[in-house]
């Protein structure tokens, strides 16, 4: 390849080496000027000419970073490779290959890196060669060069390469190449670099070549005669290019090491044999065992190989638990463990029935989607129990890397298998139930997509040969029953979603929660705290109070925690009681002795009165207030809604449904709209739409002239969506914002018994929204029993439990006029009705 050398070259100044044309070297780059040059010149441009730089020596030992010490002849070189590191501090290493000599004519710049105008001094390869016929010394040089190559070890890459190309190499190139491979001092190499005249270059390089030859010859002879002292003066053994054979440890030392490891290895061997591996895995183990036996135990690889073999031996290749799939029993078990959840249980039973008939697990995997604490994990555990299988939960939240699933290759220090193989090792059988928790929280990192790896795990066509990178042999996952859980389907990668059978688990109603607490949570908590029903009893009223005033959630996790707090408080009392009783009933020997001395220290009447009341301790409303403190969630709706500019919206988040007090304020200004609260972009658009609609319908909403003027021209509006720090987005707040604005400007209050949800269009249509069931339950939880819903959502109410529906009133709205009529006492008689035909209502969002 012919390479043009630019006239202006950036300079790489090196202190302790000389690069000669035709040879390559690695140059560490760590001084500031050179670093800047690499960063801004080599790495920024990607043209061929940008990789050509001038490598120029600096006087050895000169520390200065200034340019007065640089040599005036250098070598134009092409940068073949740049590697970088950040540790212990930023540095690069360049692999450069010399092309030709150049002379520095003028320094063009010193900062941020040196740049010089140069004159090329000799030809670059491919540019034709100089006539060598007059140079007598050239042929002699070639002769000696060949001799040198003969004496060197061809297994050294550079020697082998040189031997191959020697025939074709133009004579002119030889002095530079050989001067750079023989041992020579910095000054000697500098002299070869300075020899611009070709004859002079041969003259300078020849003695170096001869000296090397002589040294090698003497060394060979000395080796033959066993005498190493006959090296020419000034030449040490290390100056010769001969690879010394690696030093071996004495056999005895090795044997000693091995004996102590021998037992360990044979134990491991036994374990591997007993593991019942398939042939491919057994073979891999055999190979590794062989290696292990040869390795000294001190080698880091020894531990790595042993860990690997131990994992292989531990894995349940052929260990499985007996499957006891019996649909009738499964139904009874699921009912016994969980209250309610009828739809979920029905689907699970169907799923298991199909598997029983087909006698295989192939097919989509189950995925439970719902807010936290609704029993997704716990149903998974029950399924495992009823099937008689081991249960193992793999949390996928924050899993950013495919190696989390599929492991690291064993070449890394500290490499590990992925979570699937780890899970199997812990489960100890090859047919456990794996719960893939929070599959919607899978991350996407730099090193491969974990979702793609998971897809392989879940695909029944592929997963019988799942290969973990660490294991490096396939493991059959086809017997594993996978169940996934998620809070929302929206963030599950679509290909994964395709493989799954989604079962939605809605939140619970207040009544359901009370039942769950009474039937399951209380006894679970009592057991966990070492209490019995004889010691502690919850009343239904007490539990209902906790549900209504101390928790606000779709699931029952906080409720369970609160019950736990009560148990702890009672446990203290019970423990105190027990220790007192003990001290009365059976005083210790020391106390007996003390009694002799001071009989008056017996428990007095007072102490007996202080003792807690008779067991069991009954937890009623009063006790709850006492133990848990003042209620956390007071009913705030009536007081909040007693002023204009507030309305109750219903929001859906991954935590379930929530009620949300939307508030607005107005002030003098120039029509600016401010929004606060945790909002997404869609919410902002809803607010804009609502404000525009109110402005355009100001008169019909019965606003007086002045307010209309203000609204249109000189009012700033601020809308706030409080309700916690949960991000709210999605188009469902349009109707609420409109009501808030109308309330604010008309100075009328929104009905305090009403919550609403629905999106709007610019023309005032109300369109359907999602999450109706969750929203209705949230309103019900908060004690709001009247809801304005989009007409289009009417059918979604089928999913809401009957007992909740029977307590609620719904108003179905097609247009904003319907909404306003329902939201305000007395409605808005002056509003012009928008004519609605079914087909103008936008479809469900
Ligand atoms: P999730 O996995 O949905 O976040 P969990 O399965 O961890 O929720 O449930 C939280 C707690 O609530 C568990 O102790 C679970 O047993 C209990 N629980 C939830 N729903 C029910 C139910 N329907 N019946 C009995 N216990 C329940």
PDB file of C-alpha atoms in Angstrom, residues 37-287:
ATOM      1  CA  UNK A  37      -2.576  14.443  20.416  1.00  0.00           C
ATOM      2  CA  UNK A  38      -4.020  10.936  20.610  1.00  0.00           C
ATOM      3  CA  UNK A  39      -7.382  12.182  21.768  1.00  0.00           C
ATOM      4  CA  UNK A  40      -7.841  15.098  19.413  1.00  0.00           C
ATOM      5  CA  UNK A  41      -5.968  13.961  16.356  1.00  0.00           C
ATOM      6  CA  UNK A  42      -5.842  10.189  16.093  1.00  0.00           C
ATOM      7  CA  UNK A  43      -9.104   9.277  17.724  1.00  0.00           C
ATOM      8  CA  UNK A  44     -11.181  12.112  16.375  1.00  0.00           C
ATOM      9  CA  UNK A  45     -10.500  11.756  12.661  1.00  0.00           C
ATOM     10  CA  UNK A  46     -10.801   8.489  10.917  1.00  0.00           C
ATOM     11  CA  UNK A  47      -9.080   9.172   7.636  1.00  0.00           C
ATOM     12  CA  UNK A  48      -6.000   7.212   6.744  1.00  0.00           C
ATOM     13  CA  UNK A  49      -3.793  10.279   6.809  1.00  0.00           C
ATOM     14  CA  UNK A  50      -4.918  11.151  10.336  1.00  0.00           C
ATOM     15  CA  UNK A  51      -3.268   7.956  11.517  1.00  0.00           C
ATOM     16  CA  UNK A  52       0.108   9.115  10.226  1.00  0.00           C
ATOM     17  CA  UNK A  53       2.152  10.872  12.882  1.00  0.00           C
ATOM     18  CA  UNK A  54       5.741  11.836  13.386  1.00  0.00           C
ATOM     19  CA  UNK A  55       7.509   9.813  16.069  1.00  0.00           C
ATOM     20  CA  UNK A  56      10.446  11.812  17.247  1.00  0.00           C
ATOM     21  CA  UNK A  57      13.011  10.972  19.908  1.00  0.00           C
ATOM     22  CA  UNK A  58      13.861  13.308  22.723  1.00  0.00           C
ATOM     23  CA  UNK A  59      17.208  13.356  24.432  1.00  0.00           C
ATOM     24  CA  UNK A  60      17.288  10.507  26.851  1.00  0.00           C
ATOM     25  CA  UNK A  61      16.845  11.615  30.423  1.00  0.00           C
ATOM     26  CA  UNK A  62      15.497  15.067  29.583  1.00  0.00           C
ATOM     27  CA  UNK A  63      12.421  15.464  31.725  1.00  0.00           C
ATOM     28  CA  UNK A  64      11.138  18.615  30.190  1.00  0.00           C
ATOM     29  CA  UNK A  65       7.933  18.684  28.309  1.00  0.00           C
ATOM     30  CA  UNK A  66       9.179  21.540  26.135  1.00  0.00           C
ATOM     31  CA  UNK A  67      10.205  21.014  22.595  1.00  0.00           C
ATOM     32  CA  UNK A  68      13.743  22.359  22.657  1.00  0.00           C
ATOM     33  CA  UNK A  69      15.117  18.924  23.452  1.00  0.00           C
ATOM     34  CA  UNK A  70      13.672  17.047  20.528  1.00  0.00           C
ATOM     35  CA  UNK A  71      15.777  15.467  17.864  1.00  0.00           C
ATOM     36  CA  UNK A  72      15.600  17.017  14.394  1.00  0.00           C
ATOM     37  CA  UNK A  73      15.112  13.754  12.550  1.00  0.00           C
ATOM     38  CA  UNK A  74      12.185  11.485  13.235  1.00  0.00           C
ATOM     39  CA  UNK A  75      10.192   8.678  11.696  1.00  0.00           C
ATOM     40  CA  UNK A  76       6.842   9.136  10.068  1.00  0.00           C
ATOM     41  CA  UNK A  77       4.713   6.271  11.312  1.00  0.00           C
ATOM     42  CA  UNK A  78       1.259   4.861  10.931  1.00  0.00           C
ATOM     43  CA  UNK A  79      -0.720   4.175  14.063  1.00  0.00           C
ATOM     44  CA  UNK A  80      -1.940   0.611  13.753  1.00  0.00           C
ATOM     45  CA  UNK A  81      -3.682   0.249  17.082  1.00  0.00           C
ATOM     46  CA  UNK A  82      -4.697   2.415  20.011  1.00  0.00           C
ATOM     47  CA  UNK A  83      -5.504   0.860  23.350  1.00  0.00           C
ATOM     48  CA  UNK A  84      -6.520   2.820  26.397  1.00  0.00           C
ATOM     49  CA  UNK A  85      -6.807   2.311  30.097  1.00  0.00           C
ATOM     50  CA  UNK A  86      -8.194   4.350  32.969  1.00  0.00           C
ATOM     51  CA  UNK A  87      -6.384   2.626  35.744  1.00  0.00           C
ATOM     52  CA  UNK A  88      -4.359   3.595  37.706  1.00  0.00           C
ATOM     53  CA  UNK A  89      -4.612   6.754  35.635  1.00  0.00           C
ATOM     54  CA  UNK A  90      -5.645   7.508  32.054  1.00  0.00           C
ATOM     55  CA  UNK A  91      -3.073   6.345  29.494  1.00  0.00           C
ATOM     56  CA  UNK A  92      -2.931   5.039  25.956  1.00  0.00           C
ATOM     57  CA  UNK A  93      -0.649   2.626  24.223  1.00  0.00           C
ATOM     58  CA  UNK A  94      -0.043   3.071  20.533  1.00  0.00           C
ATOM     59  CA  UNK A  95       1.216   0.416  18.210  1.00  0.00           C
ATOM     60  CA  UNK A  96       3.113   2.301  15.516  1.00  0.00           C
ATOM     61  CA  UNK A  97       4.886   1.124  12.378  1.00  0.00           C
ATOM     62  CA  UNK A  98       7.671   3.298  10.959  1.00  0.00           C
ATOM     63  CA  UNK A  99       7.307   4.380   7.325  1.00  0.00           C
ATOM     64  CA  UNK A 100      10.191   6.738   6.492  1.00  0.00           C
ATOM     65  CA  UNK A 101      12.516   9.366   7.932  1.00  0.00           C
ATOM     66  CA  UNK A 102      11.660  13.029   8.035  1.00  0.00           C
ATOM     67  CA  UNK A 103      13.335  16.254   9.028  1.00  0.00           C
ATOM     68  CA  UNK A 104      11.601  18.897  11.108  1.00  0.00           C
ATOM     69  CA  UNK A 105      11.595  22.158   9.131  1.00  0.00           C
ATOM     70  CA  UNK A 106       9.553  24.248  11.452  1.00  0.00           C
ATOM     71  CA  UNK A 107       7.482  23.793  14.559  1.00  0.00           C
ATOM     72  CA  UNK A 108       4.004  24.977  13.631  1.00  0.00           C
ATOM     73  CA  UNK A 109       2.477  24.741  17.083  1.00  0.00           C
ATOM     74  CA  UNK A 110       3.470  23.633  20.507  1.00  0.00           C
ATOM     75  CA  UNK A 111       0.083  23.577  22.161  1.00  0.00           C
ATOM     76  CA  UNK A 112      -2.107  21.672  22.789  1.00  0.00           C
ATOM     77  CA  UNK A 113       0.211  19.244  21.048  1.00  0.00           C
ATOM     78  CA  UNK A 114       3.273  19.644  18.848  1.00  0.00           C
ATOM     79  CA  UNK A 115       2.787  19.932  15.121  1.00  0.00           C
ATOM     80  CA  UNK A 116       5.603  20.420  12.615  1.00  0.00           C
ATOM     81  CA  UNK A 117       6.154  21.153   8.958  1.00  0.00           C
ATOM     82  CA  UNK A 118       8.415  18.397   7.721  1.00  0.00           C
ATOM     83  CA  UNK A 119      10.423  17.206   4.764  1.00  0.00           C
ATOM     84  CA  UNK A 120      10.313  13.543   3.907  1.00  0.00           C
ATOM     85  CA  UNK A 121      13.854  12.142   3.722  1.00  0.00           C
ATOM     86  CA  UNK A 122      13.460   8.687   2.243  1.00  0.00           C
ATOM     87  CA  UNK A 123      10.943   6.797   0.235  1.00  0.00           C
ATOM     88  CA  UNK A 124       7.985   5.006   1.724  1.00  0.00           C
ATOM     89  CA  UNK A 125       7.481   1.327   0.889  1.00  0.00           C
ATOM     90  CA  UNK A 126       5.948   0.905  -2.546  1.00  0.00           C
ATOM     91  CA  UNK A 127       7.436   4.156  -3.822  1.00  0.00           C
ATOM     92  CA  UNK A 128      10.313   2.419  -5.607  1.00  0.00           C
ATOM     93  CA  UNK A 129      13.684   1.830  -4.029  1.00  0.00           C
ATOM     94  CA  UNK A 130      17.012   3.557  -4.299  1.00  0.00           C
ATOM     95  CA  UNK A 131      19.684   2.108  -6.529  1.00  0.00           C
ATOM     96  CA  UNK A 132      21.964  -0.011  -4.434  1.00  0.00           C
ATOM     97  CA  UNK A 133      24.422  -1.192  -7.079  1.00  0.00           C
ATOM     98  CA  UNK A 134      27.149   1.162  -5.862  1.00  0.00           C
ATOM     99  CA  UNK A 135      26.772   0.165  -2.248  1.00  0.00           C
ATOM    100  CA  UNK A 136      29.223  -2.680  -1.765  1.00  0.00           C
ATOM    101  CA  UNK A 137      28.420  -3.251   1.818  1.00  0.00           C
ATOM    102  CA  UNK A 138      24.784  -4.045   1.047  1.00  0.00           C
ATOM    103  CA  UNK A 139      25.291  -7.630  -0.110  1.00  0.00           C
ATOM    104  CA  UNK A 140      27.617  -8.360   2.820  1.00  0.00           C
ATOM    105  CA  UNK A 141      24.870  -7.066   5.084  1.00  0.00           C
ATOM    106  CA  UNK A 142      22.276  -9.373   3.540  1.00  0.00           C
ATOM    107  CA  UNK A 143      24.638 -12.320   3.987  1.00  0.00           C
ATOM    108  CA  UNK A 144      25.107 -11.655   7.672  1.00  0.00           C
ATOM    109  CA  UNK A 145      21.456 -10.888   8.160  1.00  0.00           C
ATOM    110  CA  UNK A 146      20.584 -14.322   6.776  1.00  0.00           C
ATOM    111  CA  UNK A 147      23.141 -15.903   9.074  1.00  0.00           C
ATOM    112  CA  UNK A 148      21.601 -14.187  12.044  1.00  0.00           C
ATOM    113  CA  UNK A 149      18.143 -15.387  11.098  1.00  0.00           C
ATOM    114  CA  UNK A 150      19.434 -18.933  10.801  1.00  0.00           C
ATOM    115  CA  UNK A 151      20.676 -18.810  14.363  1.00  0.00           C
ATOM    116  CA  UNK A 152      17.507 -17.456  15.838  1.00  0.00           C
ATOM    117  CA  UNK A 153      14.548 -19.404  17.054  1.00  0.00           C
ATOM    118  CA  UNK A 154      11.822 -19.403  14.390  1.00  0.00           C
ATOM    119  CA  UNK A 155       9.122 -19.808  16.978  1.00  0.00           C
ATOM    120  CA  UNK A 156       9.613 -16.167  17.934  1.00  0.00           C
ATOM    121  CA  UNK A 157       6.961 -14.512  15.733  1.00  0.00           C
ATOM    122  CA  UNK A 158       9.124 -11.705  14.405  1.00  0.00           C
ATOM    123  CA  UNK A 159      11.901 -14.111  13.435  1.00  0.00           C
ATOM    124  CA  UNK A 160       9.530 -16.428  11.613  1.00  0.00           C
ATOM    125  CA  UNK A 161       7.984 -13.512   9.787  1.00  0.00           C
ATOM    126  CA  UNK A 162      11.318 -12.027   8.798  1.00  0.00           C
ATOM    127  CA  UNK A 163      12.531 -15.351   7.470  1.00  0.00           C
ATOM    128  CA  UNK A 164       9.487 -15.578   5.254  1.00  0.00           C
ATOM    129  CA  UNK A 165       9.801 -12.098   3.749  1.00  0.00           C
ATOM    130  CA  UNK A 166      13.594 -11.893   3.645  1.00  0.00           C
ATOM    131  CA  UNK A 167      13.769 -12.894   0.002  1.00  0.00           C
ATOM    132  CA  UNK A 168      11.396 -10.188  -1.134  1.00  0.00           C
ATOM    133  CA  UNK A 169      12.646  -7.479   1.152  1.00  0.00           C
ATOM    134  CA  UNK A 170      14.429  -4.649  -0.767  1.00  0.00           C
ATOM    135  CA  UNK A 171      18.036  -4.295   0.326  1.00  0.00           C
ATOM    136  CA  UNK A 172      17.517  -0.688   1.341  1.00  0.00           C
ATOM    137  CA  UNK A 173      15.178  -1.743   4.120  1.00  0.00           C
ATOM    138  CA  UNK A 174      17.585  -4.140   5.803  1.00  0.00           C
ATOM    139  CA  UNK A 175      19.707  -1.788   7.923  1.00  0.00           C
ATOM    140  CA  UNK A 176      16.669  -0.216   9.626  1.00  0.00           C
ATOM    141  CA  UNK A 177      14.938  -3.504  10.247  1.00  0.00           C
ATOM    142  CA  UNK A 178      17.945  -5.307  11.620  1.00  0.00           C
ATOM    143  CA  UNK A 179      19.115  -2.340  13.645  1.00  0.00           C
ATOM    144  CA  UNK A 180      15.783  -2.456  15.391  1.00  0.00           C
ATOM    145  CA  UNK A 181      15.807  -6.171  16.180  1.00  0.00           C
ATOM    146  CA  UNK A 182      19.360  -6.496  17.430  1.00  0.00           C
ATOM    147  CA  UNK A 183      20.312  -5.323  20.849  1.00  0.00           C
ATOM    148  CA  UNK A 184      21.636  -1.789  20.500  1.00  0.00           C
ATOM    149  CA  UNK A 185      21.852   1.243  22.700  1.00  0.00           C
ATOM    150  CA  UNK A 186      19.687   4.323  22.298  1.00  0.00           C
ATOM    151  CA  UNK A 187      22.618   6.271  20.847  1.00  0.00           C
ATOM    152  CA  UNK A 188      23.491   3.546  18.384  1.00  0.00           C
ATOM    153  CA  UNK A 189      19.931   3.454  17.136  1.00  0.00           C
ATOM    154  CA  UNK A 190      19.843   7.214  16.959  1.00  0.00           C
ATOM    155  CA  UNK A 191      22.929   7.104  14.721  1.00  0.00           C
ATOM    156  CA  UNK A 192      21.144   4.707  12.359  1.00  0.00           C
ATOM    157  CA  UNK A 193      18.172   7.054  12.319  1.00  0.00           C
ATOM    158  CA  UNK A 194      20.437  10.004  11.544  1.00  0.00           C
ATOM    159  CA  UNK A 195      22.095   8.171   8.652  1.00  0.00           C
ATOM    160  CA  UNK A 196      20.033   9.693   5.875  1.00  0.00           C
ATOM    161  CA  UNK A 197      22.521   8.568   3.278  1.00  0.00           C
ATOM    162  CA  UNK A 198      21.879   4.905   2.507  1.00  0.00           C
ATOM    163  CA  UNK A 199      25.509   3.873   2.407  1.00  0.00           C
ATOM    164  CA  UNK A 200      26.189   5.507   5.722  1.00  0.00           C
ATOM    165  CA  UNK A 201      23.174   3.678   7.131  1.00  0.00           C
ATOM    166  CA  UNK A 202      24.647   0.315   6.151  1.00  0.00           C
ATOM    167  CA  UNK A 203      27.956   1.362   7.668  1.00  0.00           C
ATOM    168  CA  UNK A 204      26.296   2.218  10.957  1.00  0.00           C
ATOM    169  CA  UNK A 205      24.064  -0.862  11.113  1.00  0.00           C
ATOM    170  CA  UNK A 206      26.585  -3.490  10.045  1.00  0.00           C
ATOM    171  CA  UNK A 207      28.677  -3.442  13.238  1.00  0.00           C
ATOM    172  CA  UNK A 208      25.530  -3.881  15.312  1.00  0.00           C
ATOM    173  CA  UNK A 209      24.544  -6.893  13.255  1.00  0.00           C
ATOM    174  CA  UNK A 210      28.005  -8.409  13.474  1.00  0.00           C
ATOM    175  CA  UNK A 211      28.194  -7.899  17.186  1.00  0.00           C
ATOM    176  CA  UNK A 212      24.922  -9.717  17.653  1.00  0.00           C
ATOM    177  CA  UNK A 213      26.076 -12.576  15.435  1.00  0.00           C
ATOM    178  CA  UNK A 214      29.311 -12.913  17.324  1.00  0.00           C
ATOM    179  CA  UNK A 215      27.514 -12.878  20.642  1.00  0.00           C
ATOM    180  CA  UNK A 216      25.181 -15.634  19.582  1.00  0.00           C
ATOM    181  CA  UNK A 217      27.996 -17.775  18.276  1.00  0.00           C
ATOM    182  CA  UNK A 218      29.963 -17.464  21.497  1.00  0.00           C
ATOM    183  CA  UNK A 219      26.911 -18.253  23.521  1.00  0.00           C
ATOM    184  CA  UNK A 220      26.243 -21.391  21.526  1.00  0.00           C
ATOM    185  CA  UNK A 221      29.806 -22.557  21.970  1.00  0.00           C
ATOM    186  CA  UNK A 222      29.749 -21.743  25.636  1.00  0.00           C
ATOM    187  CA  UNK A 223      26.556 -23.777  25.980  1.00  0.00           C
ATOM    188  CA  UNK A 224      28.102 -26.698  24.205  1.00  0.00           C
ATOM    189  CA  UNK A 225      31.171 -26.574  26.449  1.00  0.00           C
ATOM    190  CA  UNK A 226      29.097 -25.768  29.511  1.00  0.00           C
ATOM    191  CA  UNK A 227      31.045 -22.563  29.978  1.00  0.00           C
ATOM    192  CA  UNK A 228      29.077 -19.326  30.008  1.00  0.00           C
ATOM    193  CA  UNK A 229      31.930 -16.993  30.749  1.00  0.00           C
ATOM    194  CA  UNK A 230      33.235 -16.745  27.189  1.00  0.00           C
ATOM    195  CA  UNK A 231      31.081 -13.883  26.097  1.00  0.00           C
ATOM    196  CA  UNK A 232      32.785 -10.994  24.300  1.00  0.00           C
ATOM    197  CA  UNK A 233      33.639  -8.107  26.544  1.00  0.00           C
ATOM    198  CA  UNK A 234      30.769  -5.700  27.028  1.00  0.00           C
ATOM    199  CA  UNK A 235      28.121  -8.233  26.050  1.00  0.00           C
ATOM    200  CA  UNK A 236      26.002  -9.922  28.617  1.00  0.00           C
ATOM    201  CA  UNK A 237      23.937 -12.999  28.151  1.00  0.00           C
ATOM    202  CA  UNK A 238      20.748 -11.063  28.432  1.00  0.00           C
ATOM    203  CA  UNK A 239      21.812  -8.973  25.462  1.00  0.00           C
ATOM    204  CA  UNK A 240      21.271 -11.866  23.120  1.00  0.00           C
ATOM    205  CA  UNK A 241      17.976 -12.730  21.548  1.00  0.00           C
ATOM    206  CA  UNK A 242      17.524 -16.198  22.891  1.00  0.00           C
ATOM    207  CA  UNK A 243      14.454 -17.286  24.712  1.00  0.00           C
ATOM    208  CA  UNK A 244      15.292 -19.009  27.915  1.00  0.00           C
ATOM    209  CA  UNK A 245      13.280 -22.142  28.626  1.00  0.00           C
ATOM    210  CA  UNK A 246      10.689 -21.559  31.365  1.00  0.00           C
ATOM    211  CA  UNK A 247      11.777 -22.572  34.820  1.00  0.00           C
ATOM    212  CA  UNK A 248      10.019 -25.576  36.262  1.00  0.00           C
ATOM    213  CA  UNK A 249       9.352 -26.296  39.877  1.00  0.00           C
ATOM    214  CA  UNK A 250      11.030 -29.402  41.205  1.00  0.00           C
ATOM    215  CA  UNK A 251       8.975 -32.572  40.811  1.00  0.00           C
ATOM    216  CA  UNK A 252       9.086 -33.233  44.512  1.00  0.00           C
ATOM    217  CA  UNK A 253       7.539 -29.924  45.368  1.00  0.00           C
ATOM    218  CA  UNK A 254       4.814 -30.544  42.869  1.00  0.00           C
ATOM    219  CA  UNK A 255       4.082 -34.025  44.133  1.00  0.00           C
ATOM    220  CA  UNK A 256       3.803 -32.756  47.670  1.00  0.00           C
ATOM    221  CA  UNK A 257       1.223 -30.183  46.622  1.00  0.00           C
ATOM    222  CA  UNK A 258      -0.658 -32.743  44.678  1.00  0.00           C
ATOM    223  CA  UNK A 259      -0.899 -35.263  47.479  1.00  0.00           C
ATOM    224  CA  UNK A 260      -2.690 -32.849  49.732  1.00  0.00           C
ATOM    225  CA  UNK A 261      -5.109 -32.007  46.953  1.00  0.00           C
ATOM    226  CA  UNK A 262      -5.422 -35.607  45.899  1.00  0.00           C
ATOM    227  CA  UNK A 263      -8.106 -36.474  48.448  1.00  0.00           C
ATOM    228  CA  UNK A 264     -10.042 -33.417  47.535  1.00  0.00           C
ATOM    229  CA  UNK A 265      -9.893 -34.241  43.862  1.00  0.00           C
ATOM    230  CA  UNK A 266     -10.906 -37.854  44.291  1.00  0.00           C
ATOM    231  CA  UNK A 267     -13.800 -36.728  46.454  1.00  0.00           C
ATOM    232  CA  UNK A 268     -14.830 -34.343  43.716  1.00  0.00           C
ATOM    233  CA  UNK A 269     -14.471 -37.108  41.158  1.00  0.00           C
ATOM    234  CA  UNK A 270     -16.822 -39.286  43.176  1.00  0.00           C
ATOM    235  CA  UNK A 271     -19.358 -36.497  43.435  1.00  0.00           C
ATOM    236  CA  UNK A 272     -19.237 -35.940  39.689  1.00  0.00           C
ATOM    237  CA  UNK A 273     -19.794 -39.628  39.022  1.00  0.00           C
ATOM    238  CA  UNK A 274     -22.760 -39.648  41.358  1.00  0.00           C
ATOM    239  CA  UNK A 275     -24.357 -36.606  39.754  1.00  0.00           C
ATOM    240  CA  UNK A 276     -25.905 -38.613  36.924  1.00  0.00           C
ATOM    241  CA  UNK A 277     -24.805 -36.242  34.225  1.00  0.00           C
ATOM    242  CA  UNK A 278     -25.611 -36.701  30.576  1.00  0.00           C
ATOM    243  CA  UNK A 279     -22.683 -37.744  28.441  1.00  0.00           C
ATOM    244  CA  UNK A 280     -21.736 -34.311  27.102  1.00  0.00           C
ATOM    245  CA  UNK A 281     -21.486 -32.897  30.607  1.00  0.00           C
ATOM    246  CA  UNK A 282     -19.561 -35.878  31.933  1.00  0.00           C
ATOM    247  CA  UNK A 283     -17.074 -35.477  29.121  1.00  0.00           C
ATOM    248  CA  UNK A 284     -16.571 -31.791  29.894  1.00  0.00           C
ATOM    249  CA  UNK A 285     -15.968 -32.694  33.541  1.00  0.00           C
ATOM    250  CA  UNK A 286     -13.508 -35.398  32.615  1.00  0.00           C
ATOM    251  CA  UNK A 287     -11.503 -32.942  30.572  1.00  0.00           C
TER     252      UNK A 287
END
